[in-house]
PDB file of N, CA and C in Angstrom:
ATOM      1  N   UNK A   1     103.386  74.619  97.461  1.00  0.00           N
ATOM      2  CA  UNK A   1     103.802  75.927  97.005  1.00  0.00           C
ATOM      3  C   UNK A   1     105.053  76.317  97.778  1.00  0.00           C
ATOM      4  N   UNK A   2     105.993  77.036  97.319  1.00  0.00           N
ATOM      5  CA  UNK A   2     107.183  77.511  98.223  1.00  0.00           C
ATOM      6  C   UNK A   2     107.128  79.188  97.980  1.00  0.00           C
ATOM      7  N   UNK A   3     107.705  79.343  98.883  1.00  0.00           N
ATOM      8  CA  UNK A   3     108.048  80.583  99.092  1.00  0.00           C
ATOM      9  C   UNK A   3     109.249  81.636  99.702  1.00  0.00           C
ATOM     10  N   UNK A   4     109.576  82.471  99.089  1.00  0.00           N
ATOM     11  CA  UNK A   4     110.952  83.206  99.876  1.00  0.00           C
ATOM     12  C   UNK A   4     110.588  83.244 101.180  1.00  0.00           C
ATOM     13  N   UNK A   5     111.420  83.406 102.067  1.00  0.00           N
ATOM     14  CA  UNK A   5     110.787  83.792 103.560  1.00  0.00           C
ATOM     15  C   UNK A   5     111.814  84.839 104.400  1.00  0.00           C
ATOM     16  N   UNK A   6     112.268  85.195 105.078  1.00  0.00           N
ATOM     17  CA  UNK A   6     113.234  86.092 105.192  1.00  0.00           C
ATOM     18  C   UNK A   6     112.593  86.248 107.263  1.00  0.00           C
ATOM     19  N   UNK A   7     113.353  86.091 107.899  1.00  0.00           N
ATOM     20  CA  UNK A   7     113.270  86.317 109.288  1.00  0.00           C
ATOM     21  C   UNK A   7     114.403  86.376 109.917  1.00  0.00           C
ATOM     22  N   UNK A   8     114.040  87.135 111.283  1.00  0.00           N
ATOM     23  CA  UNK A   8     115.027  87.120 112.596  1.00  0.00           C
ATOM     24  C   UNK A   8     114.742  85.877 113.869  1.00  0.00           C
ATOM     25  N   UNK A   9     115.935  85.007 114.322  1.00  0.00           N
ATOM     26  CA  UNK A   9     115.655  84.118 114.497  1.00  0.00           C
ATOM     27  C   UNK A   9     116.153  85.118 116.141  1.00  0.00           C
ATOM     28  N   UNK A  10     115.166  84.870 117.043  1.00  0.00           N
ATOM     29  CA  UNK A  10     115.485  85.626 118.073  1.00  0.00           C
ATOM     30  C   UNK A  10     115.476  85.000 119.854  1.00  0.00           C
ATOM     31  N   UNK A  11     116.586  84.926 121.007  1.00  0.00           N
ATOM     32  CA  UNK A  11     116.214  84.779 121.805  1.00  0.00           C
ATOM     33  C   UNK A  11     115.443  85.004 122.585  1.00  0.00           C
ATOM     34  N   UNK A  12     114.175  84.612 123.107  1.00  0.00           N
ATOM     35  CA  UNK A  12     112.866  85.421 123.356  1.00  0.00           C
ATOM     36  C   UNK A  12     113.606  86.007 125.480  1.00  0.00           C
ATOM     37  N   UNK A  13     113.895  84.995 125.426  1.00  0.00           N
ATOM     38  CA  UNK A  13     114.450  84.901 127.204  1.00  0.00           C
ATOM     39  C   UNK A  13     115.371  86.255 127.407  1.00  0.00           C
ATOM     40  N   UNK A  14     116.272  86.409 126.846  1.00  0.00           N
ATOM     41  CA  UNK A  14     117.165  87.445 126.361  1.00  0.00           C
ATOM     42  C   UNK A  14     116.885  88.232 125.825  1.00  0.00           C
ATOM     43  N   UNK A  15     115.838  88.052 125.183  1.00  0.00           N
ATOM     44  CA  UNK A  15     115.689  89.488 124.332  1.00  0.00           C
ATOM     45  C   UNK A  15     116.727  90.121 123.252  1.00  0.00           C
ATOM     46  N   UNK A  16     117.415  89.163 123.001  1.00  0.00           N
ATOM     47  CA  UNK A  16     118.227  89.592 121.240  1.00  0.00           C
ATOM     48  C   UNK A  16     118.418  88.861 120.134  1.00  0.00           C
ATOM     49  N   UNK A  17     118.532  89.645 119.201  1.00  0.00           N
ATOM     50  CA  UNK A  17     118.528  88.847 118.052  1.00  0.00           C
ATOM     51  C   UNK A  17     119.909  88.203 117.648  1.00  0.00           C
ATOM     52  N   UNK A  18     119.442  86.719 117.444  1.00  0.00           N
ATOM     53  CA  UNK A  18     120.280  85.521 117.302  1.00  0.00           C
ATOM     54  C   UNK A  18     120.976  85.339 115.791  1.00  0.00           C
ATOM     55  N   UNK A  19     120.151  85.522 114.597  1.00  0.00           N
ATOM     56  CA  UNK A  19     120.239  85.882 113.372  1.00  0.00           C
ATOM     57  C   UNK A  19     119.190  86.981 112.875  1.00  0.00           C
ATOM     58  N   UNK A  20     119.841  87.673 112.421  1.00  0.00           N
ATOM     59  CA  UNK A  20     119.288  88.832 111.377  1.00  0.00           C
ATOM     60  C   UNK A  20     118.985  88.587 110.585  1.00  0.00           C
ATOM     61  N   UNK A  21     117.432  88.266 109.672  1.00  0.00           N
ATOM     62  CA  UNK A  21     117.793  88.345 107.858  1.00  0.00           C
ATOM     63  C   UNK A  21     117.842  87.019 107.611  1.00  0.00           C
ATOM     64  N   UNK A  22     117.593  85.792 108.380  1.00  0.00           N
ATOM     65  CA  UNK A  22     117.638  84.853 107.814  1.00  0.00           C
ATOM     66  C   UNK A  22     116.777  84.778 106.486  1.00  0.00           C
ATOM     67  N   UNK A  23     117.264  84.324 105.698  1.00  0.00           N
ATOM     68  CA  UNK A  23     117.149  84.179 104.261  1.00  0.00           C
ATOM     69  C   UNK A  23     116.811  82.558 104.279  1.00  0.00           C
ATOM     70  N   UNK A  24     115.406  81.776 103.613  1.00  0.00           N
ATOM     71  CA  UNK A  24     115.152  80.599 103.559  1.00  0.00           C
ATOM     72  C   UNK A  24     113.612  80.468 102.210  1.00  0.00           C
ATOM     73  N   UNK A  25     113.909  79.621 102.035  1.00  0.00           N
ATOM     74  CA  UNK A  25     112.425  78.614 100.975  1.00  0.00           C
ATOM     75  C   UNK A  25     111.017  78.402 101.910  1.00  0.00           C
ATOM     76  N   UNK A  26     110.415  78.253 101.856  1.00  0.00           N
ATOM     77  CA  UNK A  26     109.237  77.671 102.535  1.00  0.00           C
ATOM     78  C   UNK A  26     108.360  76.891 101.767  1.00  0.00           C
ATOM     79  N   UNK A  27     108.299  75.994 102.175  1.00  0.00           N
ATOM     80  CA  UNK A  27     107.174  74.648 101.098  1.00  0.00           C
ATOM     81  C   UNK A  27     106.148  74.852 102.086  1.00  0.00           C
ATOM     82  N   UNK A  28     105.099  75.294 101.541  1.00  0.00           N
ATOM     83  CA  UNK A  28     103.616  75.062 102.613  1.00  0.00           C
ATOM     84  C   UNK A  28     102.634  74.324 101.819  1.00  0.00           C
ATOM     85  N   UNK A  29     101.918  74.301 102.711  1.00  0.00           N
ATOM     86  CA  UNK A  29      99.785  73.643 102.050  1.00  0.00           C
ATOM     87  C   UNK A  29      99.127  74.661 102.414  1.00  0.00           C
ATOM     88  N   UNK A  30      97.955  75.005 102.077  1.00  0.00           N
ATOM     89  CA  UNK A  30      96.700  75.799 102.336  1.00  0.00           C
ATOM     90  C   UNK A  30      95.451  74.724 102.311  1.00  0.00           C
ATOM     91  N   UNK A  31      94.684  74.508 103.349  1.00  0.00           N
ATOM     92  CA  UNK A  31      93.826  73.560 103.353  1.00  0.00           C
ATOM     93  C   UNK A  31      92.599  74.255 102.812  1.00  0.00           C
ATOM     94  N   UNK A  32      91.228  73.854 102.751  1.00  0.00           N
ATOM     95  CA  UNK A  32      90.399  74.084 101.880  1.00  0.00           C
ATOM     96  C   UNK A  32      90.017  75.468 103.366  1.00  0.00           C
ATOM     97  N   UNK A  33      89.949  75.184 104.732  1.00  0.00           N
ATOM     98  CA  UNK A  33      89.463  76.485 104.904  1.00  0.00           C
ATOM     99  C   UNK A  33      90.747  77.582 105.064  1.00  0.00           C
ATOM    100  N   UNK A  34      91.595  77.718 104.813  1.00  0.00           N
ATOM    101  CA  UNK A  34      92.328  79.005 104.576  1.00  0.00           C
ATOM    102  C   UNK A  34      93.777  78.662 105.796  1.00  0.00           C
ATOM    103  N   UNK A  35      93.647  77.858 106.489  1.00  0.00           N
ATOM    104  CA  UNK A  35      95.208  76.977 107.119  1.00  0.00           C
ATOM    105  C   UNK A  35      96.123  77.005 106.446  1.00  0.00           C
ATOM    106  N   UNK A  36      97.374  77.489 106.867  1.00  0.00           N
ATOM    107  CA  UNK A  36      98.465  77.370 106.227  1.00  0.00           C
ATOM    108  C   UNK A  36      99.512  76.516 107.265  1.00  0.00           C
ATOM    109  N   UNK A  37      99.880  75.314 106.380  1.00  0.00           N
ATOM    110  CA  UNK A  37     100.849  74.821 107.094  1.00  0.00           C
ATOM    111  C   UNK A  37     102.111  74.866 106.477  1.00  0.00           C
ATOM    112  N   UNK A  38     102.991  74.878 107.100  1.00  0.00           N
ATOM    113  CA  UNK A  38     104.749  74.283 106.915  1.00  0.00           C
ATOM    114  C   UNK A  38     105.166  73.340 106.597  1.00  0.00           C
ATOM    115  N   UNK A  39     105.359  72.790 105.404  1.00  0.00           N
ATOM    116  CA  UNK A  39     106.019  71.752 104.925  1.00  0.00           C
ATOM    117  C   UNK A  39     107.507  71.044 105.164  1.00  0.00           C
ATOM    118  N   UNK A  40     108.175  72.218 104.899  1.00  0.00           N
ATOM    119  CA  UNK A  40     109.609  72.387 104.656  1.00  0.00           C
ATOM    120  C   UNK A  40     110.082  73.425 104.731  1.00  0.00           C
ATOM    121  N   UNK A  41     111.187  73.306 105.219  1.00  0.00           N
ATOM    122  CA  UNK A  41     112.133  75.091 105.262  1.00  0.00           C
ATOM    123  C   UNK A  41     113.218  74.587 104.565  1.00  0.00           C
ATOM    124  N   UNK A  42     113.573  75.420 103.416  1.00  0.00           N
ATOM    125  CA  UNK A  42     114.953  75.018 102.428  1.00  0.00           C
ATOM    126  C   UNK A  42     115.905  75.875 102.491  1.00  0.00           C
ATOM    127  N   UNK A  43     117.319  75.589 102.496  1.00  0.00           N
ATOM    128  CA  UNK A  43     118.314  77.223 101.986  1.00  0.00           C
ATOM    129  C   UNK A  43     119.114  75.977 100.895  1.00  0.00           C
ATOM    130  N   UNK A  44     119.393  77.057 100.083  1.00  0.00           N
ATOM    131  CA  UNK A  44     120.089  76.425  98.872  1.00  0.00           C
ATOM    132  C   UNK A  44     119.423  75.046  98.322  1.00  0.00           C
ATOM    133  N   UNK A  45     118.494  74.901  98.645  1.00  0.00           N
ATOM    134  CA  UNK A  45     117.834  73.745  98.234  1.00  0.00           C
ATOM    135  C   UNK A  45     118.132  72.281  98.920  1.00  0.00           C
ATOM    136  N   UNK A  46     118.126  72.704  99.961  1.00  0.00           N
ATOM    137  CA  UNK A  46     118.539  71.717 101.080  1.00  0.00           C
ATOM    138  C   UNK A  46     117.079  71.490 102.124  1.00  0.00           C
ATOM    139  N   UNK A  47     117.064  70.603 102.342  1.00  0.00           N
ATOM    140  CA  UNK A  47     115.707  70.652 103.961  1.00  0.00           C
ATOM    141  C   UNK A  47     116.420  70.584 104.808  1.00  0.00           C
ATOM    142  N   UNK A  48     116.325  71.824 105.546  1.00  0.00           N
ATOM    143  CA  UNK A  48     116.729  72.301 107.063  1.00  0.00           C
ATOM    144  C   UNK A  48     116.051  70.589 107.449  1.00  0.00           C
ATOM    145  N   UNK A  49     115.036  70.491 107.476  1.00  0.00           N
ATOM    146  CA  UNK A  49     114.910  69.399 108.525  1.00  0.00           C
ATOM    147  C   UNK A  49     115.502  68.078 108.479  1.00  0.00           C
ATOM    148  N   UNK A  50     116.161  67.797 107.431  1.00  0.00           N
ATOM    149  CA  UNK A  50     117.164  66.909 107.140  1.00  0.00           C
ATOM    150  C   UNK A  50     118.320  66.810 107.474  1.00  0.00           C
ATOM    151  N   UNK A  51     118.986  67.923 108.169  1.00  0.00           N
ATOM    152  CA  UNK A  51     120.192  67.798 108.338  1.00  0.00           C
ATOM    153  C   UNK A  51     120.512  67.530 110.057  1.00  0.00           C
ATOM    154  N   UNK A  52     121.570  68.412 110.340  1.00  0.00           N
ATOM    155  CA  UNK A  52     122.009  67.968 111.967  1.00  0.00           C
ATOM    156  C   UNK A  52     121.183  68.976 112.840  1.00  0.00           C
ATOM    157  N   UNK A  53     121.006  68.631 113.994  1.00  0.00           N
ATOM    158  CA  UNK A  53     120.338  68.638 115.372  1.00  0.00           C
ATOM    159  C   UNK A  53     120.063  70.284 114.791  1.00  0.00           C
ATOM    160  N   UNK A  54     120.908  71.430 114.949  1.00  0.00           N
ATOM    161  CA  UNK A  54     120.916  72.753 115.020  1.00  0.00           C
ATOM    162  C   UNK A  54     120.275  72.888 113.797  1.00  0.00           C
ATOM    163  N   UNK A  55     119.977  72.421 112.156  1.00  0.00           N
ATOM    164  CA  UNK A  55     119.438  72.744 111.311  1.00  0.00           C
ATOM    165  C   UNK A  55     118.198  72.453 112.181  1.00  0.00           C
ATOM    166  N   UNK A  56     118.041  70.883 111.740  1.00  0.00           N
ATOM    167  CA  UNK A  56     116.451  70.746 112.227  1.00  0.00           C
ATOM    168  C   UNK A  56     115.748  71.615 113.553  1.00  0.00           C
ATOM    169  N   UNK A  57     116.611  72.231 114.413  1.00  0.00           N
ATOM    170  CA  UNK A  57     115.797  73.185 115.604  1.00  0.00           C
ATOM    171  C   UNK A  57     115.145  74.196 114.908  1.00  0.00           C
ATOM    172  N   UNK A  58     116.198  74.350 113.749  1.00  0.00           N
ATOM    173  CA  UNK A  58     116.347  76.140 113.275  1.00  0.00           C
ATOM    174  C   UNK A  58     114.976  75.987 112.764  1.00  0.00           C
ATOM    175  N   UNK A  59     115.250  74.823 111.655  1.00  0.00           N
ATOM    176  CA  UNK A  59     113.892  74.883 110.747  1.00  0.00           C
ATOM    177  C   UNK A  59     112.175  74.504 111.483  1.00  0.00           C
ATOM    178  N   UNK A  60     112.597  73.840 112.744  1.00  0.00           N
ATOM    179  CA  UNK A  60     111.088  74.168 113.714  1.00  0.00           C
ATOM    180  C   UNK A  60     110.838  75.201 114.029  1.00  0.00           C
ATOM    181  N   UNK A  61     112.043  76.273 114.462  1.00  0.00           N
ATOM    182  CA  UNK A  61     111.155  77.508 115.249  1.00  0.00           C
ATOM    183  C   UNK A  61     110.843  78.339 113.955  1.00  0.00           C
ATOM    184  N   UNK A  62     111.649  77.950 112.800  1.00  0.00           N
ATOM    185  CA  UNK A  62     111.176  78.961 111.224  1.00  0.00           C
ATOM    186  C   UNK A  62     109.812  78.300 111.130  1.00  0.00           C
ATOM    187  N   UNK A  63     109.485  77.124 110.969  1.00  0.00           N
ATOM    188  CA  UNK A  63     108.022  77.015 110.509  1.00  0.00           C
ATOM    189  C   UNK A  63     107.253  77.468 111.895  1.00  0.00           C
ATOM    190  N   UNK A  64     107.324  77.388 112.959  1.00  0.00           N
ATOM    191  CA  UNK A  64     106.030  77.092 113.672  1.00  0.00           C
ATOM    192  C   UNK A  64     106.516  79.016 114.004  1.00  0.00           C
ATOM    193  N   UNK A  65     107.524  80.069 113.731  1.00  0.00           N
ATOM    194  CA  UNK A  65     106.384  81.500 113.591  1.00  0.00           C
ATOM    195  C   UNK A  65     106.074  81.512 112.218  1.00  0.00           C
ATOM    196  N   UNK A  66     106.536  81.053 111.181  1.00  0.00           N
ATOM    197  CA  UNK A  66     106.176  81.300 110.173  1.00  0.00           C
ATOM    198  C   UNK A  66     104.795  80.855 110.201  1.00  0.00           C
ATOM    199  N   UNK A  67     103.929  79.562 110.856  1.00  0.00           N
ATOM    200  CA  UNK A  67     102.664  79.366 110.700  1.00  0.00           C
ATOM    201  C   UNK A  67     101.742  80.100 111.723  1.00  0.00           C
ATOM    202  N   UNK A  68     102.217  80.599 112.924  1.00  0.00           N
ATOM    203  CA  UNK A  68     101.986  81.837 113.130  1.00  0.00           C
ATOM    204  C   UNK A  68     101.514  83.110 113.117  1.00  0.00           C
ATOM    205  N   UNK A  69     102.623  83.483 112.171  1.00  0.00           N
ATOM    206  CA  UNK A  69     102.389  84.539 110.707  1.00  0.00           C
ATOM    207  C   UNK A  69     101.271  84.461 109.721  1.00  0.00           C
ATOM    208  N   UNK A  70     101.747  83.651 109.111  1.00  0.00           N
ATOM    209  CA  UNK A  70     100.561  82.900 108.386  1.00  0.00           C
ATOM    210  C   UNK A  70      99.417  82.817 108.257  1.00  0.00           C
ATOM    211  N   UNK A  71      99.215  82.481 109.615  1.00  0.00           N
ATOM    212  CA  UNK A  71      97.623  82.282 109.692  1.00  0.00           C
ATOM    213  C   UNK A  71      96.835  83.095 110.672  1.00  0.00           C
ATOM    214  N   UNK A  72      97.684  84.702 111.010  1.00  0.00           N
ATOM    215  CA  UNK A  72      97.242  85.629 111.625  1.00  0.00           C
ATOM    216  C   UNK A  72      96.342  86.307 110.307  1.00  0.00           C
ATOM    217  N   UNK A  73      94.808  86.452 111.082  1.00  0.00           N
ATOM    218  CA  UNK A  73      94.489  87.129 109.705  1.00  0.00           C
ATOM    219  C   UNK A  73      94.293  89.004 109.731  1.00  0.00           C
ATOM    220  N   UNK A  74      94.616  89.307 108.308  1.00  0.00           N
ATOM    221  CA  UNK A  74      95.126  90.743 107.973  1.00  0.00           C
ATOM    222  C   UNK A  74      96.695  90.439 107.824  1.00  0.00           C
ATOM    223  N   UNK A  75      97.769  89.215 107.935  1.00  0.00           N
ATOM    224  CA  UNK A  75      98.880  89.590 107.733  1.00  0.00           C
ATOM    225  C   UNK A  75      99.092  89.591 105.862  1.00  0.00           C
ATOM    226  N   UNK A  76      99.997  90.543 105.379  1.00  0.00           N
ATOM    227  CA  UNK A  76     100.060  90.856 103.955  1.00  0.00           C
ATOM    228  C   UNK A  76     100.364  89.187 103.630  1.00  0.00           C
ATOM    229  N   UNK A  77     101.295  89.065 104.152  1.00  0.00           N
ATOM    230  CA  UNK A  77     102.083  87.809 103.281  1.00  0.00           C
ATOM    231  C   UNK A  77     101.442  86.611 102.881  1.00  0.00           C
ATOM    232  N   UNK A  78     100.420  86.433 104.194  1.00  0.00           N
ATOM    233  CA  UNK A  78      99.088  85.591 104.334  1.00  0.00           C
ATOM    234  C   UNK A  78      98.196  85.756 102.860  1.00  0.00           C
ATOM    235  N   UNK A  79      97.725  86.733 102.995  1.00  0.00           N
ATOM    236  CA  UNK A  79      96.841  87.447 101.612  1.00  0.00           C
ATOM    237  C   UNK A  79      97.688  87.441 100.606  1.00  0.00           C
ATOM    238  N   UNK A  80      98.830  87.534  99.938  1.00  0.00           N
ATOM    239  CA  UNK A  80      99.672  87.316  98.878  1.00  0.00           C
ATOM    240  C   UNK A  80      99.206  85.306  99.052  1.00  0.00           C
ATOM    241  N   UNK A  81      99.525  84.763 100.034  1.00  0.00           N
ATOM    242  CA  UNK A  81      99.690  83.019  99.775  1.00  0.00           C
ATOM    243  C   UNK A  81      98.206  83.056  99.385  1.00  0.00           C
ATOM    244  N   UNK A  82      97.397  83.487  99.822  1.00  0.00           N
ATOM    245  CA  UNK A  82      95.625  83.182  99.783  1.00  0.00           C
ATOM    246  C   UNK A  82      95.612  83.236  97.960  1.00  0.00           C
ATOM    247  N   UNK A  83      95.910  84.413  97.787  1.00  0.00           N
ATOM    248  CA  UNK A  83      95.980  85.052  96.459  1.00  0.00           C
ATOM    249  C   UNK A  83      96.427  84.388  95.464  1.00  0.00           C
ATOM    250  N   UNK A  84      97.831  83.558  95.119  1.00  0.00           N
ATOM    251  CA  UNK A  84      98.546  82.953  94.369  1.00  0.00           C
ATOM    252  C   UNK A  84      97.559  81.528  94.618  1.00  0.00           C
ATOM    253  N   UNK A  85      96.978  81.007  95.642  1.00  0.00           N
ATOM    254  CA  UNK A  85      96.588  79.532  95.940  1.00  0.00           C
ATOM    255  C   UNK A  85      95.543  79.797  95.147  1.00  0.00           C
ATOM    256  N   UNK A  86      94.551  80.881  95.151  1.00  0.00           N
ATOM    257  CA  UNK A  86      93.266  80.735  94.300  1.00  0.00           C
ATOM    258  C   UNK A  86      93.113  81.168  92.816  1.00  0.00           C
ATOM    259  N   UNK A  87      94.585  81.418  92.166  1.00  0.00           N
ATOM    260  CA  UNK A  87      94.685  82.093  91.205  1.00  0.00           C
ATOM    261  C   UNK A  87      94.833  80.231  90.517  1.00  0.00           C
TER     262      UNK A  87
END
């Protein structure tokens, strides 16, 4: 399944934000008990993890808060993926 995803990619050490608004795809799985993993992170239909050193970082720290996110439960976005997977 993919999905819009939209985040701030942020220095945690520093404390500021690195990108605003990143704008990206998300290819995930949902396993049979309710796990959501990260497949792929896309922009323009590209895999971040395919490309050079700074894509592929970008697209690790996008999936691993995005799975995070994800699989905090009560988060909306979580319950929208739950929702569309069992429909």
């Amino acid at each position: 399944m993919r999905l819009p995803f939209c985040t701030t990619i942020r220095d945690e050490i520093h404390e500021i934000d690195l990108i605003a608004d990143f704008e990206c795809e998300l290819e995930l799985s949902v396993a049979r008990d309710g796990l959501i993993t990260i497949d792929g992170v896309y922009v323009d239909g590209c895999s971040l993890f395919s490309g050079d050193p700074l894509s592929c970082s970008l697209a690790g720290r996008i999936a691993n808060d995005a799975e995070t996110k994800l699989n905090t439960p009560g988060d909306k976005l979580r319950d929208r993926v739950l929702e569309r997977e069992a429909a």
